[in-house]
Amino acid sequence: MDLNKIGNKIKQLRLRQKKTQQQIADECGISKSMLSKIENGQTASAIATLSKISEALGVSLSWVLDDKTNDDLVLQKRSNRKSKVGDVHMGYSYEMLANRSLSSGIEPTIVHVTPKNINQRNETYTHSQDEFIYILEGSIYLLYDNENYYMEKGDSAYFQGSKPHLFVPVNDEEAQVLTCFINQDF
């Protein structure tokens, strides 16, 4: 899904809920101008930021990122999967593996960690969901709650998204991380 569609969905839902940009921005801990840029498709946003926005609007992250929302079976062929969303300079891009309904508690995603030589992100982030990760390709350092953990292909971790964390590239190769966001409210 392109940035314009993501931004438009966020804006339309915010307006239906009669919330201002300032209200959502304050709840998410971002600036009003950043939310405006997201809504207008002018910037790629970190998945953590989109997660906070979706939480503030009372919808799942997958609803924000995809058009289909209420399928009992989600079968998604690789050739039909949406291209990556994000910007290499923010540290990663991601692709949704299965769009789930608003009532689902799990959101599977592949996070493509930007190679070290072009990665500019070093700030940790938080979100409300628990997170399960499995390293598909390459290696990363999982910076979690001020500790650094080396992880390579085949390693996995489960952690609270509410604690500061970041996937840090180990070298100049892209890493791929299967990430499942688990909403504990379900």
Coordinates of C-alpha atoms in Angstrom, one line a residue:
M1 CA 0.0 0.0 0.0
D2 CA 1.3 3.4 -0.8
L3 CA 1.9 6.2 1.7
N4 CA -1.0 8.3 0.3
K5 CA -3.5 5.5 0.9
I6 CA -2.2 4.9 4.5
G7 CA -2.4 8.6 5.2
N8 CA -5.8 8.9 3.8
K9 CA -7.2 6.0 5.8
I10 CA -5.8 7.5 9.0
K11 CA -7.2 10.9 8.2
Q12 CA -10.6 9.6 7.2
L13 CA -10.9 7.5 10.4
R14 CA -9.7 10.4 12.5
L15 CA -12.3 12.7 11.0
R16 CA -15.1 10.1 11.4
Q17 CA -14.2 10.0 15.1
K18 CA -14.2 13.8 15.3
K19 CA -10.7 13.9 16.6
T20 CA -8.2 16.7 15.8
Q21 CA -4.7 16.1 14.6
Q22 CA -3.5 17.7 17.8
Q23 CA -5.4 15.2 19.9
I24 CA -4.0 12.2 18.0
A25 CA -0.5 13.6 17.9
D26 CA -0.5 14.3 21.7
E27 CA -1.8 10.8 22.4
C28 CA 0.9 9.3 20.2
G29 CA 3.8 11.5 21.4
I30 CA 4.5 13.0 17.9
S31 CA 4.1 16.5 16.6
K32 CA 1.0 17.7 14.8
S33 CA 3.1 18.5 11.7
M34 CA 4.4 14.9 11.6
L35 CA 0.9 13.5 11.8
S36 CA -0.1 16.0 9.0
K37 CA 2.8 14.7 6.8
I38 CA 1.7 11.1 7.5
E39 CA -1.9 11.9 6.6
N40 CA -0.9 13.6 3.4
G41 CA 1.5 10.8 2.3
Q42 CA 4.5 13.1 2.5
T43 CA 6.6 10.9 4.8
A44 CA 7.3 7.3 5.6
S45 CA 6.6 6.6 9.2
A46 CA 8.2 4.2 11.6
I47 CA 6.0 1.1 12.2
A48 CA 6.0 2.0 15.9
T49 CA 4.5 5.4 15.1
L50 CA 1.8 3.9 12.8
S51 CA 1.1 1.4 15.6
K52 CA 0.6 4.3 18.1
I53 CA -1.7 6.1 15.6
S54 CA -3.7 2.9 15.0
E55 CA -4.0 2.4 18.8
A56 CA -5.2 6.0 19.3
L57 CA -7.8 5.4 16.6
G58 CA -8.9 2.1 18.1
V59 CA -8.0 -0.1 15.1
S60 CA -5.3 -2.7 14.3
L61 CA -2.1 -1.8 12.5
S62 CA -3.0 -4.2 9.7
W63 CA -6.2 -2.3 9.1
V64 CA -4.2 0.9 8.6
L65 CA -1.8 -0.8 6.2
D66 CA -4.2 -2.9 4.1
D67 CA -7.6 -2.6 2.3
K68 CA -9.2 -5.9 3.3
T69 CA -10.3 -6.2 6.9
N70 CA -12.8 -9.1 7.5
D71 CA -11.7 -12.3 5.8
D72 CA -11.8 -15.6 7.7
L73 CA -9.0 -16.9 5.6
V74 CA -6.2 -14.7 4.5
L75 CA -4.2 -16.4 1.8
Q76 CA -1.5 -14.1 0.4
K77 CA 0.8 -15.3 -2.4
R78 CA 4.2 -13.7 -2.4
S79 CA 3.7 -12.4 -5.9
N80 CA 0.5 -10.6 -4.8
R81 CA 1.9 -9.2 -1.5
K82 CA 2.2 -5.4 -1.3
S83 CA 5.6 -3.9 -1.7
K84 CA 7.6 -2.7 1.2
V85 CA 6.5 0.3 3.1
G86 CA 9.0 2.6 4.7
D87 CA 12.3 4.4 4.0
V88 CA 15.7 2.9 4.3
H89 CA 16.9 6.0 6.2
M90 CA 14.4 5.3 9.1
G91 CA 16.2 2.0 9.7
Y92 CA 13.8 -0.5 8.1
S93 CA 11.0 -1.1 5.8
Y94 CA 8.2 -3.7 6.2
E95 CA 5.6 -5.7 4.5
M96 CA 2.4 -7.1 5.9
L97 CA 2.1 -10.9 5.5
A98 CA -1.6 -11.2 6.3
N99 CA -4.2 -8.6 6.8
R100 CA -6.5 -9.6 9.8
S101 CA -9.8 -8.3 10.9
L102 CA -10.2 -5.5 13.5
S103 CA -10.8 -8.2 16.1
S104 CA -7.6 -10.1 15.5
G105 CA -4.9 -10.0 18.0
I106 CA -1.9 -10.9 15.8
E107 CA -0.3 -8.9 13.0
P108 CA 2.5 -10.8 11.1
T109 CA 5.0 -8.6 9.3
I110 CA 8.4 -9.0 7.7
V111 CA 10.7 -6.2 8.8
H112 CA 13.6 -5.5 6.4
V113 CA 16.4 -4.0 8.6
T114 CA 18.4 -1.5 6.6
P115 CA 22.2 -2.4 6.2
K116 CA 24.5 -0.7 8.6
N117 CA 26.3 1.5 6.0
I118 CA 23.0 3.3 5.1
N119 CA 21.0 3.0 8.4
Q120 CA 20.5 6.4 10.1
R121 CA 18.2 5.3 12.9
N122 CA 19.5 5.0 16.5
E123 CA 16.5 6.0 18.6
T124 CA 14.6 3.2 20.3
Y125 CA 10.8 3.1 20.1
T126 CA 7.9 1.6 22.0
H127 CA 4.3 0.5 21.2
S128 CA 1.5 -1.2 23.1
Q129 CA 1.7 -4.6 21.6
D130 CA 3.9 -7.5 22.7
E131 CA 6.2 -8.6 19.9
F132 CA 7.5 -12.0 18.7
I133 CA 10.5 -11.9 16.3
Y134 CA 12.2 -14.7 14.3
I135 CA 15.3 -13.9 12.2
L136 CA 14.7 -15.1 8.7
E137 CA 17.9 -13.8 7.1
G138 CA 21.0 -12.1 8.3
S139 CA 21.7 -10.9 11.8
I140 CA 20.8 -8.0 14.1
Y141 CA 21.4 -6.7 17.5
L142 CA 18.1 -6.5 19.4
L143 CA 18.5 -3.4 21.6
Y144 CA 15.9 -4.0 24.3
D145 CA 15.5 -2.2 27.6
N146 CA 19.1 -0.8 27.4
E147 CA 20.6 -4.3 26.8
N148 CA 22.1 -5.5 23.5
Y149 CA 21.4 -9.0 22.2
Y150 CA 23.0 -10.5 19.1
M151 CA 20.6 -12.5 17.0
E152 CA 21.2 -14.5 13.8
K153 CA 19.2 -16.6 11.4
G154 CA 16.9 -19.0 13.2
D155 CA 17.0 -17.1 16.6
S156 CA 13.7 -15.8 18.1
A157 CA 12.6 -13.6 20.9
Y158 CA 9.3 -12.5 22.6
F159 CA 9.2 -9.2 24.4
Q160 CA 7.0 -6.4 25.6
G161 CA 6.7 -3.6 23.0
S162 CA 6.2 -1.1 25.8
K163 CA 9.9 -1.3 26.7
P164 CA 12.4 0.7 24.5
H165 CA 13.7 -1.5 21.7
L166 CA 15.3 -1.3 18.3
F167 CA 16.6 -3.7 15.6
V168 CA 20.2 -2.6 15.0
P169 CA 22.0 -3.8 11.8
V170 CA 25.2 -5.8 12.5
N171 CA 26.8 -5.3 9.1
D172 CA 26.2 -4.0 5.6
E173 CA 23.7 -6.8 4.7
E174 CA 20.0 -6.4 5.0
A175 CA 18.4 -8.6 7.7
Q176 CA 14.9 -9.9 7.5
V177 CA 12.9 -10.4 10.7
L178 CA 9.5 -12.1 10.9
T179 CA 7.7 -9.9 13.4
C180 CA 4.3 -10.7 15.0
F181 CA 2.6 -7.9 16.9
I182 CA 0.3 -9.4 19.6
N183 CA -2.4 -7.2 20.9
Q184 CA -3.1 -8.3 24.5
D185 CA -6.5 -6.7 24.6
F186 CA -8.0 -9.7 22.6

